[in-house]
XYZ file of C-alpha atoms in Angstrom:
91
model
C 35.010 49.216 -31.345
C 32.919 46.074 -32.320
C 30.930 44.240 -29.684
C 32.053 40.736 -29.066
C 30.177 37.814 -30.617
C 27.285 37.120 -28.147
C 27.235 33.351 -29.320
C 30.752 33.157 -28.112
C 29.974 34.664 -24.696
C 27.088 32.348 -24.130
C 29.251 29.291 -24.795
C 32.067 30.517 -22.497
C 29.533 31.153 -19.921
C 27.779 27.810 -20.055
C 31.325 26.059 -19.876
C 32.061 27.812 -16.786
C 28.649 26.938 -15.209
C 29.105 23.191 -16.125
C 32.784 23.230 -15.032
C 31.663 24.491 -11.730
C 28.880 22.115 -11.391
C 31.083 19.167 -12.025
C 33.555 20.401 -9.578
C 30.891 20.827 -6.898
C 29.659 17.217 -7.841
C 33.074 15.911 -7.173
C 33.368 17.827 -3.702
C 29.955 16.363 -2.889
C 31.244 12.725 -3.612
C 34.532 13.465 -1.757
C 32.470 14.532 1.498
C 30.335 11.150 1.239
C 33.599 9.257 1.174
C 35.248 10.976 4.158
C 31.964 11.751 6.201
C 32.773 10.726 9.880
C 29.093 10.822 11.013
C 28.151 8.346 8.198
C 26.419 5.144 9.451
C 28.633 2.018 8.903
C 26.789 -1.043 7.585
C 26.780 -3.669 10.533
C 26.471 -7.350 9.066
C 23.531 -9.171 10.596
C 24.218 -12.218 12.547
C 23.327 -15.373 10.271
C 21.071 -17.686 12.088
C 20.129 -21.089 10.699
C 16.518 -21.237 9.106
C 14.593 -24.159 10.266
C 12.455 -25.496 7.503
C 8.999 -26.689 8.367
C 6.500 -28.863 6.359
C 3.803 -26.980 4.300
C 0.664 -26.393 6.135
C -2.347 -27.953 4.291
C -5.128 -25.477 3.967
C -8.699 -27.166 3.535
C -10.527 -25.896 0.368
C -13.092 -23.396 1.236
C -15.838 -23.239 -1.267
C -17.687 -20.378 0.540
C -14.611 -18.089 -0.349
C -14.755 -18.856 -4.050
C -18.697 -18.290 -3.995
C -17.896 -14.863 -2.473
C -15.329 -14.001 -4.816
C -17.704 -14.798 -7.720
C -20.461 -12.818 -6.116
C -18.245 -9.778 -5.863
C -16.993 -9.944 -9.436
C -20.704 -10.309 -10.603
C -21.633 -7.226 -8.501
C -18.825 -5.098 -9.772
C -19.539 -5.978 -13.334
C -23.369 -5.180 -12.766
C -22.229 -1.945 -11.162
C -20.498 -0.804 -14.480
C -23.689 -1.481 -16.280
C -22.861 -4.978 -17.871
C -26.287 -6.693 -17.496
C -26.878 -7.907 -20.992
C -24.779 -10.946 -20.714
C -24.676 -14.441 -18.714
C -21.424 -15.463 -16.616
C -21.064 -19.151 -17.337
C -17.888 -19.887 -15.181
C -15.178 -18.095 -13.308
C -11.729 -19.738 -12.901
C -8.767 -18.936 -10.844
C -5.618 -18.682 -12.712
């Protein structure tokens, strides 16, 4: 009596496992569809949005100088002391 081919047994077992996993996936999807405790989406009430004119913010030069000081300090903390910063521009 010869032993059955182990590769054939492996293929049959893997096929059974993946078929069972697929069936379980379908069962989970079915539960999600018929779930009575699921929260239903409630459509929010649509309200009219009132537009306002844009607010003009005055130019603050102190904020730009503070930003430049922070950038220079952080570069110096990394050890970049051998160059000179000519300008810093916002993009």
